[in-house]
Short mmCIF file of C-alpha atoms and ligand atoms in Angstrom, two decimals:
data_model
loop_
_atom_site.label_atom_id
_atom_site.label_comp_id
_atom_site.label_asym_id
_atom_site.label_seq_id
_atom_site.Cartn_x
_atom_site.Cartn_y
_atom_site.Cartn_z
CA UNK A 39 -24.83 69.75 -9.66
CA UNK A 40 -26.95 70.03 -6.73
CA UNK A 41 -26.93 72.87 -4.56
CA UNK A 42 -24.63 71.99 -1.69
CA UNK A 43 -26.22 74.37 0.87
CA UNK A 44 -29.97 72.87 0.28
CA UNK A 45 -29.70 69.88 -1.92
CA UNK A 46 -29.73 66.93 0.10
CA UNK A 47 -33.08 65.68 -1.00
CA UNK A 48 -32.62 66.68 -4.51
CA UNK A 49 -31.61 64.23 -7.33
CA UNK A 50 -30.65 66.67 -9.97
CA UNK A 51 -29.32 70.17 -10.07
CA UNK A 52 -31.51 73.35 -11.29
CA UNK A 53 -32.65 73.92 -14.88
CA UNK A 54 -30.71 76.97 -16.14
CA UNK A 55 -33.61 79.17 -16.25
CA UNK A 56 -34.36 78.06 -12.71
CA UNK A 57 -30.49 79.38 -11.52
CA UNK A 58 -31.03 82.21 -13.39
CA UNK A 59 -34.69 83.57 -12.30
CA UNK A 60 -33.67 82.18 -8.72
CA UNK A 61 -30.11 84.40 -8.50
CA UNK A 62 -30.04 87.62 -6.59
CA UNK A 63 -26.44 87.59 -6.33
CA UNK A 64 -26.31 90.30 -9.23
CA UNK A 65 -27.61 92.87 -6.57
CA UNK A 66 -27.55 91.54 -3.42
CA UNK A 67 -23.94 91.51 -2.98
CA UNK A 68 -24.54 94.83 -1.64
CA UNK A 69 -24.99 93.55 1.12
CA UNK A 70 -21.84 91.72 1.88
CA UNK A 71 -20.73 93.97 4.55
CA UNK A 72 -24.08 93.55 6.62
CA UNK A 73 -24.15 89.92 5.89
CA UNK A 74 -20.74 89.23 7.34
CA UNK A 75 -21.16 91.48 10.74
CA UNK A 76 -24.38 89.68 11.04
CA UNK A 77 -22.88 86.26 10.88
CA UNK A 78 -20.02 87.52 13.23
CA UNK A 79 -22.82 88.49 15.82
CA UNK A 80 -24.32 85.25 15.36
CA UNK A 81 -21.67 83.03 15.82
CA UNK A 82 -20.31 85.15 18.90
CA UNK A 83 -23.70 84.42 20.35
CA UNK A 84 -24.07 80.77 19.68
CA UNK A 85 -20.67 80.19 21.33
CA UNK A 86 -21.65 82.16 24.18
CA UNK A 87 -25.06 80.13 24.88
CA UNK A 88 -23.13 77.02 24.34
CA UNK A 89 -24.54 76.02 21.10
CA UNK A 90 -21.29 75.74 19.34
CA UNK A 91 -17.76 75.50 20.72
CA UNK A 92 -15.61 78.86 21.36
CA UNK A 93 -13.02 77.69 18.81
CA UNK A 94 -15.55 77.07 16.24
CA UNK A 95 -16.80 80.53 16.49
CA UNK A 96 -13.32 81.79 16.30
CA UNK A 97 -12.35 79.98 13.20
CA UNK A 98 -15.80 81.43 11.73
CA UNK A 99 -14.88 85.02 12.94
CA UNK A 100 -11.57 84.88 11.19
CA UNK A 101 -13.01 83.17 7.93
CA UNK A 102 -15.79 86.10 7.89
CA UNK A 103 -12.87 88.54 8.23
CA UNK A 104 -10.95 86.74 5.24
CA UNK A 105 -13.87 87.25 2.92
CA UNK A 106 -14.58 90.74 3.90
CA UNK A 107 -11.23 91.42 2.80
CA UNK A 108 -11.35 89.16 -0.35
CA UNK A 109 -14.62 90.83 -1.57
CA UNK A 110 -13.58 94.57 -0.37
CA UNK A 111 -10.19 93.92 -2.67
CA UNK A 112 -12.19 92.51 -5.42
CA UNK A 113 -10.84 88.92 -5.05
CA UNK A 114 -13.96 87.13 -4.31
CA UNK A 115 -15.56 84.96 -6.98
CA UNK A 116 -19.64 85.37 -6.78
CA UNK A 117 -21.22 82.49 -8.13
CA UNK A 118 -24.66 82.51 -9.50
CA UNK A 119 -25.16 78.67 -8.54
CA UNK A 120 -25.29 79.91 -4.85
CA UNK A 121 -27.92 82.13 -5.48
CA UNK A 122 -27.73 84.72 -3.07
CA UNK A 123 -24.99 86.41 -0.81
CA UNK A 124 -25.80 84.58 2.07
CA UNK A 125 -24.84 81.06 0.45
CA UNK A 126 -22.08 82.69 -1.74
CA UNK A 127 -20.28 83.96 1.88
CA UNK A 128 -21.13 80.38 3.69
CA UNK A 129 -19.75 78.50 0.96
CA UNK A 130 -16.57 80.52 0.83
CA UNK A 131 -15.93 80.06 4.58
CA UNK A 132 -16.45 76.46 3.99
CA UNK A 133 -13.69 76.45 1.43
CA UNK A 134 -11.65 78.48 4.04
CA UNK A 135 -12.47 76.76 7.56
CA UNK A 136 -13.68 73.58 6.92
CA UNK A 137 -16.49 71.68 8.83
CA UNK A 138 -16.92 74.76 11.36
CA UNK A 139 -18.36 76.56 8.68
CA UNK A 140 -21.46 74.05 8.98
CA UNK A 141 -22.12 75.29 12.47
CA UNK A 142 -22.74 78.97 11.64
CA UNK A 143 -26.35 78.41 10.21
CA UNK A 144 -27.45 76.78 13.27
CA UNK A 145 -30.48 78.65 14.78
CA UNK A 146 -31.10 80.64 11.76
CA UNK A 147 -32.32 80.67 8.15
CA UNK A 148 -31.75 82.81 5.02
CA UNK A 149 -34.91 84.63 6.08
CA UNK A 150 -33.89 85.86 9.04
CA UNK A 151 -30.64 86.44 7.94
CA UNK A 152 -31.88 88.13 4.72
CA UNK A 153 -34.35 90.42 6.75
CA UNK A 154 -31.42 91.44 9.29
CA UNK A 155 -28.96 92.34 6.47
CA UNK A 156 -31.50 94.49 4.72
CA UNK A 157 -32.42 96.46 7.88
CA UNK A 158 -28.92 97.14 8.48
CA UNK A 159 -28.06 98.11 5.01
CA UNK A 160 -31.07 100.33 5.12
CA UNK A 161 -29.96 101.93 8.08
CA UNK A 162 -26.80 103.32 6.63
CA UNK A 163 -27.99 104.34 3.58
CA UNK A 164 -30.55 106.57 5.35
CA UNK A 165 -27.41 107.79 7.13
CA UNK A 166 -25.84 108.78 4.09
CA UNK A 167 -28.71 110.33 2.52
CA UNK A 168 -29.22 112.27 5.97
CA UNK A 169 -26.09 113.69 5.50
CA UNK A 170 -26.57 114.65 2.12
CA UNK A 171 -29.69 116.49 2.63
CA UNK A 172 -27.85 118.81 5.07
CA UNK A 173 -25.37 119.37 2.69
CA UNK A 174 -28.29 120.48 0.42
CA UNK A 175 -29.83 122.68 3.01
CA UNK A 176 -26.61 124.37 3.76
CA UNK A 177 -25.92 125.20 -0.01
CA UNK A 178 -29.40 126.63 -0.22
CA UNK A 179 -29.07 128.59 2.99
CA UNK A 180 -26.00 129.96 2.08
CA UNK A 181 -27.23 131.21 -1.36
CA UNK A 182 -30.44 132.41 0.47
CA UNK A 183 -28.58 134.56 2.97
CA UNK A 184 -26.56 136.33 0.11
CA UNK A 185 -29.69 136.90 -1.60
CA UNK A 186 -32.24 137.89 1.10
CA UNK A 187 -32.63 141.52 -0.31
CA UNK A 188 -32.60 140.19 -4.09
CA UNK A 189 -36.37 140.47 -5.36
CA UNK A 190 -37.97 138.28 -8.16
CA UNK A 191 -41.43 137.55 -9.10
CA UNK A 192 -43.41 135.17 -7.11
CA UNK A 193 -45.85 133.09 -9.03
CA UNK A 194 -49.04 131.29 -8.63
CA UNK A 195 -50.39 129.31 -11.51
CA UNK A 196 -47.01 130.58 -13.22
CA UNK A 197 -48.38 134.04 -13.38
CA UNK A 198 -46.57 136.92 -11.79
CA UNK A 199 -48.25 136.89 -8.43
CA UNK A 200 -46.39 139.24 -5.71
CA UNK A 201 -42.66 140.04 -5.50
CA UNK A 202 -40.88 137.85 -3.07
CA UNK A 203 -37.17 137.62 -2.63
CA UNK A 204 -35.25 134.93 -4.16
CA UNK A 205 -33.73 133.97 -0.75
CA UNK A 206 -37.08 133.34 0.35
CA UNK A 207 -37.92 131.11 -2.65
CA UNK A 208 -34.56 129.01 -1.67
CA UNK A 209 -35.41 128.77 1.91
CA UNK A 210 -39.02 127.30 0.87
CA UNK A 211 -36.67 124.16 -0.36
CA UNK A 212 -34.96 124.28 2.83
CA UNK A 213 -37.83 123.29 5.05
CA UNK A 214 -38.93 120.65 2.45
CA UNK A 215 -35.81 119.00 2.85
CA UNK A 216 -36.01 119.55 6.81
CA UNK A 217 -39.39 117.31 6.49
CA UNK A 218 -37.27 114.98 4.30
CA UNK A 219 -34.59 114.32 6.60
CA UNK A 220 -37.86 114.07 9.33
CA UNK A 221 -38.90 111.07 7.36
CA UNK A 222 -36.03 109.35 6.85
CA UNK A 223 -35.04 109.70 10.63
CA UNK A 224 -38.56 108.23 11.47
CA UNK A 225 -38.22 105.07 8.96
CA UNK A 226 -34.88 104.68 10.52
CA UNK A 227 -35.81 104.57 14.39
CA UNK A 228 -38.85 102.10 13.28
CA UNK A 229 -36.76 99.80 11.02
CA UNK A 230 -34.06 99.42 13.70
CA UNK A 231 -35.08 96.19 15.23
CA UNK A 232 -33.54 92.86 14.89
CA UNK A 233 -35.18 90.05 12.93
CA UNK A 234 -32.02 87.55 13.76
CA UNK A 235 -33.09 84.67 15.81
CA UNK A 236 -36.68 84.55 14.10
CA UNK A 237 -35.37 81.74 11.97
CA UNK A 238 -37.38 80.66 9.26
CA UNK A 239 -40.67 81.71 10.67
CA UNK A 240 -41.26 79.83 14.19
CA UNK A 241 -38.33 81.00 16.24
CA UNK A 242 -36.06 77.93 17.50
CA UNK A 243 -35.66 75.41 19.97
CA UNK A 244 -32.17 76.65 20.69
CA UNK A 245 -31.05 78.60 23.76
CA UNK A 246 -30.23 81.73 21.77
CA UNK A 247 -30.03 85.08 23.05
CA UNK A 248 -31.67 87.38 20.53
CA UNK A 249 -30.51 90.49 22.91
CA UNK A 250 -27.22 89.81 22.59
CA UNK A 251 -27.25 89.89 18.74
CA UNK A 252 -29.58 92.62 18.60
CA UNK A 253 -27.20 94.88 20.88
CA UNK A 254 -23.67 93.61 19.04
CA UNK A 255 -25.72 95.21 15.72
CA UNK A 256 -27.00 98.34 17.05
CA UNK A 257 -30.35 97.40 16.80
CA UNK A 258 -32.65 98.85 19.59
CA UNK A 259 -34.25 95.62 20.45
CA UNK A 260 -35.25 91.96 18.93
CA UNK A 261 -38.17 92.00 16.72
CA UNK A 262 -40.97 90.54 19.08
CA UNK A 263 -43.09 88.13 16.73
CA UNK A 264 -40.80 85.66 14.36
CA UNK A 265 -43.53 85.75 11.88
CA UNK A 266 -43.41 89.49 11.43
CA UNK A 267 -39.92 89.61 11.66
CA UNK A 268 -39.10 87.34 8.51
CA UNK A 269 -42.18 88.61 6.47
CA UNK A 270 -42.49 92.42 6.79
CA UNK A 271 -40.96 94.66 4.25
CA UNK A 272 -43.06 97.79 5.59
CA UNK A 273 -39.42 99.46 6.31
CA UNK A 274 -38.73 99.28 2.60
CA UNK A 275 -41.84 100.79 1.49
CA UNK A 276 -41.63 103.71 4.19
CA UNK A 277 -37.89 104.52 3.37
CA UNK A 278 -38.84 104.61 -0.46
CA UNK A 279 -41.69 106.65 0.28
CA UNK A 280 -39.59 109.22 2.17
CA UNK A 281 -37.60 109.08 -0.95
CA UNK A 282 -39.97 109.30 -3.40
CA UNK A 283 -41.35 112.70 -1.60
CA UNK A 284 -37.79 113.77 -1.59
CA UNK A 285 -37.32 112.94 -5.37
CA UNK A 286 -40.60 115.00 -5.82
CA UNK A 287 -39.15 117.68 -4.20
CA UNK A 288 -35.95 118.10 -5.67
CA UNK A 289 -38.02 117.68 -9.19
CA UNK A 290 -40.00 120.66 -8.74
CA UNK A 291 -36.94 122.71 -8.13
CA UNK A 292 -35.58 120.70 -11.00
CA UNK A 293 -38.02 122.14 -13.22
CA UNK A 294 -38.05 125.67 -11.88
CA UNK A 295 -34.25 125.48 -12.77
CA UNK A 296 -35.19 124.61 -16.17
CA UNK A 297 -37.73 127.40 -16.54
CA UNK A 298 -35.44 130.21 -14.71
CA UNK A 299 -32.55 129.28 -17.14
CA UNK A 300 -34.66 129.14 -20.08
CA UNK A 301 -33.60 132.24 -22.48
CA UNK A 302 -37.15 133.35 -22.67
CA UNK A 303 -37.05 133.85 -19.12
CA UNK A 304 -33.53 134.24 -17.99
CA UNK A 305 -33.58 134.83 -14.27
CA UNK A 306 -30.93 132.30 -13.48
CA UNK A 307 -27.72 131.05 -14.60
CA UNK A 308 -26.34 128.19 -14.38
CA UNK A 309 -22.40 127.52 -14.27
CA UNK A 310 -20.55 125.68 -16.76
CA UNK A 311 -20.15 122.68 -14.48
CA UNK A 312 -23.84 121.93 -14.71
CA UNK A 313 -24.66 122.69 -18.13
CA UNK A 314 -24.05 120.76 -21.25
CA UNK A 315 -23.76 121.82 -24.79
CA UNK A 316 -25.31 120.50 -28.16
CA UNK A 317 -23.50 118.54 -30.91
CA UNK A 318 -25.02 120.69 -33.36
CA UNK A 319 -26.08 123.99 -31.90
CA UNK A 320 -22.85 125.99 -30.75
CA UNK A 321 -24.98 128.53 -28.75
CA UNK A 322 -27.16 126.05 -26.39
CA UNK A 323 -26.21 125.19 -22.60
CA UNK A 324 -28.78 122.74 -21.65
CA UNK A 325 -29.51 122.32 -17.97
CA UNK A 326 -29.05 118.56 -18.40
CA UNK A 327 -28.47 117.87 -14.53
CA UNK A 328 -31.74 119.28 -13.59
CA UNK A 329 -33.43 117.61 -16.35
CA UNK A 330 -31.87 114.05 -15.04
CA UNK A 331 -33.06 114.96 -11.32
CA UNK A 332 -36.65 115.69 -12.80
CA UNK A 333 -36.17 112.43 -14.92
CA UNK A 334 -34.68 109.90 -12.26
CA UNK A 335 -37.82 110.60 -10.00
CA UNK A 336 -39.28 107.95 -11.93
CA UNK A 337 -36.98 105.29 -11.06
CA UNK A 338 -37.45 106.06 -7.10
CA UNK A 339 -41.23 106.33 -7.35
CA UNK A 340 -41.31 103.41 -9.71
CA UNK A 341 -39.12 101.28 -6.73
CA UNK A 342 -41.73 102.56 -4.47
CA UNK A 343 -44.57 101.27 -6.60
CA UNK A 344 -42.75 98.00 -7.18
CA UNK A 345 -42.39 96.89 -3.77
CA UNK A 346 -46.11 98.18 -3.20
CA UNK A 347 -47.24 95.50 -5.68
CA UNK A 348 -44.99 92.46 -4.65
CA UNK A 349 -45.97 92.74 -0.87
CA UNK A 350 -49.70 93.00 -1.32
CA UNK A 351 -51.61 89.85 -1.14
CA UNK A 352 -48.45 88.06 0.24
CA UNK A 353 -49.43 85.60 2.82
CA UNK A 354 -47.58 85.31 6.22
CA UNK A 355 -44.49 84.69 6.48
CA UNK A 356 -41.57 84.42 4.17
CA UNK A 357 -42.10 84.17 0.00
CA UNK A 358 -39.81 84.18 -2.55
CA UNK A 359 -41.38 86.95 -4.20
CA UNK A 360 -39.73 89.35 -1.70
CA UNK A 361 -36.34 88.76 -3.06
CA UNK A 362 -37.96 91.50 -5.40
CA UNK A 363 -37.55 93.77 -2.57
CA UNK A 364 -33.90 94.53 -3.12
CA UNK A 365 -32.58 95.42 -6.76
CA UNK A 366 -35.30 98.37 -7.50
CA UNK A 367 -34.40 99.78 -3.69
CA UNK A 368 -30.71 99.91 -4.03
CA UNK A 369 -30.86 101.52 -7.39
CA UNK A 370 -33.25 104.12 -5.86
CA UNK A 371 -31.12 105.04 -2.80
CA UNK A 372 -28.34 105.36 -4.72
CA UNK A 373 -30.14 107.71 -7.51
CA UNK A 374 -31.70 109.91 -4.72
CA UNK A 375 -28.31 110.16 -3.30
CA UNK A 376 -26.90 111.05 -6.56
CA UNK A 377 -29.94 113.71 -7.22
CA UNK A 378 -29.47 115.27 -3.95
CA UNK A 379 -25.60 115.67 -4.78
CA UNK A 380 -26.61 117.23 -7.99
CA UNK A 381 -28.76 119.75 -6.83
CA UNK A 382 -26.64 120.93 -3.79
CA UNK A 383 -23.77 121.62 -7.04
CA UNK A 384 -26.54 123.33 -8.89
CA UNK A 385 -27.26 125.58 -5.73
CA UNK A 386 -23.73 126.17 -4.95
CA UNK A 387 -23.07 127.44 -8.54
CA UNK A 388 -26.15 128.64 -9.68
CA UNK A 389 -26.37 132.93 -10.03
CA UNK A 390 -29.68 134.79 -10.17
CA UNK A 391 -29.82 137.92 -12.90
CA UNK A 392 -30.49 140.16 -10.31
CA UNK A 393 -31.58 142.92 -12.66
CA UNK A 394 -33.84 140.60 -14.70
CA UNK A 395 -35.50 139.47 -11.57
CA UNK A 396 -36.28 142.92 -10.46
CA UNK A 397 -37.66 143.87 -13.81
CA UNK A 398 -39.79 140.61 -14.02
CA UNK A 399 -40.83 141.35 -10.14
CA UNK A 400 -42.57 144.13 -11.20
CA UNK A 401 -44.13 143.30 -14.23
CA UNK A 402 -47.49 142.32 -14.38
CA UNK A 403 -49.06 144.44 -12.07
CA UNK A 404 -47.63 142.73 -8.93
CA UNK A 405 -47.52 145.35 -6.45
CA UNK A 406 -51.64 145.73 -6.97
CA UNK A 407 -52.18 143.83 -3.55
CA UNK A 408 -49.82 146.39 -1.82
CA UNK A 409 -52.17 148.88 -3.60
CA UNK A 410 -55.43 147.19 -1.99
CA UNK A 411 -53.79 146.81 1.22
CA UNK A 412 -53.11 150.50 1.04
CA UNK A 413 -56.55 151.76 0.47
CA UNK A 414 -57.64 149.38 3.33
CA UNK A 415 -54.78 150.67 5.73
CA UNK A 416 -55.16 154.37 5.04
CA UNK A 417 -58.68 154.82 3.71
CA UNK A 418 -60.50 152.23 5.67
CA UNK A 419 -62.00 150.66 2.73
CA UNK A 420 -63.24 147.05 3.50
CA UNK A 421 -60.77 144.66 1.46
CA UNK A 422 -63.45 143.71 -0.96
CA UNK A 423 -64.04 147.18 -1.97
CA UNK A 424 -60.29 147.95 -2.08
CA UNK A 425 -59.69 144.77 -4.36
CA UNK A 426 -62.30 146.02 -6.50
CA UNK A 427 -61.34 149.65 -6.95
CA UNK A 428 -57.47 148.59 -7.63
CA UNK A 429 -59.10 146.44 -10.18
CA UNK A 430 -60.20 149.36 -12.09
CA UNK A 431 -56.91 151.20 -11.57
CA UNK A 432 -55.03 148.17 -12.77
CA UNK A 433 -57.20 147.91 -15.80
CA UNK A 434 -56.63 151.65 -16.30
CA UNK A 435 -52.92 151.44 -16.13
CA UNK A 436 -53.23 148.39 -18.84
CA UNK A 437 -54.97 150.16 -21.41
CA UNK A 438 -52.09 152.83 -21.36
CA UNK A 439 -49.41 150.10 -20.85
CA UNK A 440 -47.81 151.77 -17.83
CA UNK A 441 -46.83 150.25 -14.73
CA UNK A 442 -48.87 151.01 -11.37
CA UNK A 443 -46.16 153.42 -10.08
CA UNK A 444 -46.16 155.50 -13.14
CA UNK A 445 -49.81 155.92 -13.51
CA UNK A 446 -50.56 159.40 -12.82
CA UNK A 447 -52.18 160.43 -9.64
CA UNK A 448 -54.88 162.22 -11.31
CA UNK A 449 -55.94 158.72 -12.92
CA UNK A 450 -56.24 157.09 -9.77
CA UNK A 451 -58.23 159.79 -8.24
CA UNK A 452 -60.66 159.52 -11.08
CA UNK A 453 -61.39 155.97 -9.70
CA UNK A 454 -61.06 156.86 -6.13
CA UNK A 455 -60.56 160.47 -5.18
CA UNK A 456 -59.31 160.32 -1.83
CA UNK A 457 -55.87 158.44 -2.97
CA UNK A 458 -52.95 160.53 -2.17
CA UNK A 459 -49.51 160.92 -3.45
CA UNK A 460 -48.55 158.38 -0.65
CA UNK A 461 -49.79 155.74 -2.39
CA UNK A 462 -46.66 155.90 -4.54
CA UNK A 463 -44.69 154.61 -1.62
CA UNK A 464 -46.05 151.21 -1.59
CA UNK A 465 -46.19 150.61 -5.37
CA UNK A 466 -42.15 149.86 -5.53
CA UNK A 467 -41.23 145.91 -5.56
CA UNK A 468 -38.75 146.81 -2.66
CA UNK A 469 -41.45 148.33 -0.62
CA UNK A 470 -43.46 145.47 -1.37
CA UNK A 471 -41.42 142.61 0.02
CA UNK A 472 -40.13 144.80 2.91
CA UNK A 473 -43.69 145.21 4.13
CA UNK A 474 -44.18 141.23 4.13
CA UNK A 475 -43.16 140.97 7.62
CA UNK A 476 -45.58 138.66 8.84
CA UNK A 477 -43.93 135.14 10.39
CA UNK A 478 -42.95 133.29 7.39
CA UNK A 479 -43.19 136.37 4.73
CA UNK A 480 -40.58 137.48 2.21
CA UNK A 481 -39.28 140.30 3.88
CA UNK A 482 -35.62 140.35 3.62
CA UNK A 483 -35.14 141.03 7.38
CA UNK A 484 -37.26 137.44 7.83
CA UNK A 485 -35.10 135.92 5.02
CA UNK A 486 -31.76 136.90 6.83
CA UNK A 487 -33.25 135.57 10.39
CA UNK A 488 -34.39 132.23 8.73
CA UNK A 489 -31.05 131.65 6.95
CA UNK A 490 -29.22 132.46 9.82
CA UNK A 491 -31.16 130.12 12.15
CA UNK A 492 -30.77 127.49 9.67
CA UNK A 493 -26.79 127.85 9.28
CA UNK A 494 -26.33 127.92 12.87
CA UNK A 495 -28.64 124.56 13.36
CA UNK A 496 -26.57 122.91 10.76
CA UNK A 497 -23.30 123.99 12.07
CA UNK A 498 -24.12 122.27 15.54
CA UNK A 499 -25.02 119.20 13.44
CA UNK A 500 -21.27 118.96 12.53
CA UNK A 501 -20.12 119.68 15.97
N1 LIG B 1133 -32.06 85.86 -1.44
C1 LIG B 1133 -33.17 85.66 -0.58
C2 LIG B 1133 -34.40 86.78 -0.44
O1 LIG B 1133 -33.42 88.01 -0.78
C3 LIG B 1133 -32.87 85.20 0.88
C4 LIG B 1133 -33.85 84.15 1.35
C5 LIG B 1133 -34.22 83.13 0.83
N2 LIG B 1133 -34.82 82.27 1.64
C6 LIG B 1133 -35.53 81.04 1.15
N3 LIG B 1133 -36.28 80.50 2.03
N4 LIG B 1133 -35.33 80.80 -0.29
O2 LIG B 1133 -35.22 86.69 -0.20
#
């Protein structure tokens, strides 16, 4: 059978494999709400501009509403032979209202239609993700406030470096999520222009009002160049780049959770809700959710790579290649939403083993920098020299396998005779974190202030 939407000049219908490779309905049905909203706006504008009759526009609007509820309730029959969401909707419209349906496609093309639908769809997904990231930040900030005093080892090279607070560590992810939200918001602002009315590529001779449809669909303005309007997918790349960076941030945290919950480390415990057992080893508590968040990063970055490759080397304007913009994107954005949600749940339920954290925080001579700083401050020794002296003291302590605060003063004085008993005050992990009061530092009072600042900000957003 010929395609009734464009089959006029064709003697035969498509080969089965042509139909299969050409169909996008299996994934672009996701755009049905946007497709119907854009068609309603278009029909209303056509009537207002005197391009179609008012009663035809009314029939079209009613028919589209019926289709919306049919799809919503699952009674709509999607047909692969109709390729995509646009033609599935229009074909059903013809069944419902007859000839008037044929007037809807005046002064538009599927090229501006799909670009419009996809931008509208993306705009909504960004709203969802933005909200989920806010919930994630709240969970982190609440936990950070509860653990502003909880000392843990801070690492560089995954080697004990200096003690930090658990709250401070969690707040690092709040900051990352804030920038992620900023990237999504920027992408959303830039994509919020209407391609509708660009038609196939050159615009149209009909006296359409692109401002009117842009406004009806809450776009900031119509896109200024019809070729650009139908042919760029930079908004897809930009949003997927934001999603990929977010995924990478989540993935780093997920890996930390995996390390922290390993029995070899044991700094954090995940709740039963976010662990799974093994079918053979009864003792196991596996951090599967964290592992999957990490693993799913591949899908998100994969979708970004795919759209890069699809778009490179595509001449203006529309090319069918671009139909490949949707499947991976739809998957990637629902994946990132799920990952954010899973991380929020894990953060809410995770509990640090504070005793183990404290012990680990002091291990590995983690307060050596505090000793060096004390030498600089109290004895006015230049930092480089103090570093060297401290290194010798650490080596001495290591010889007898004692922590710095257990090394006898006399031993320290053998290396630097001016050291006094006061030095022991800075060698504890609590003193160490408490002293890190520089802006952005790990001191509990900084952490409390920052956590409260974030919680207040997030509360305001909800108002
Ligand atoms: N399904 C198509 C896509 O996603 C819609 C546009 C088709 N345009 C065309 N000229 N064949 O890109």
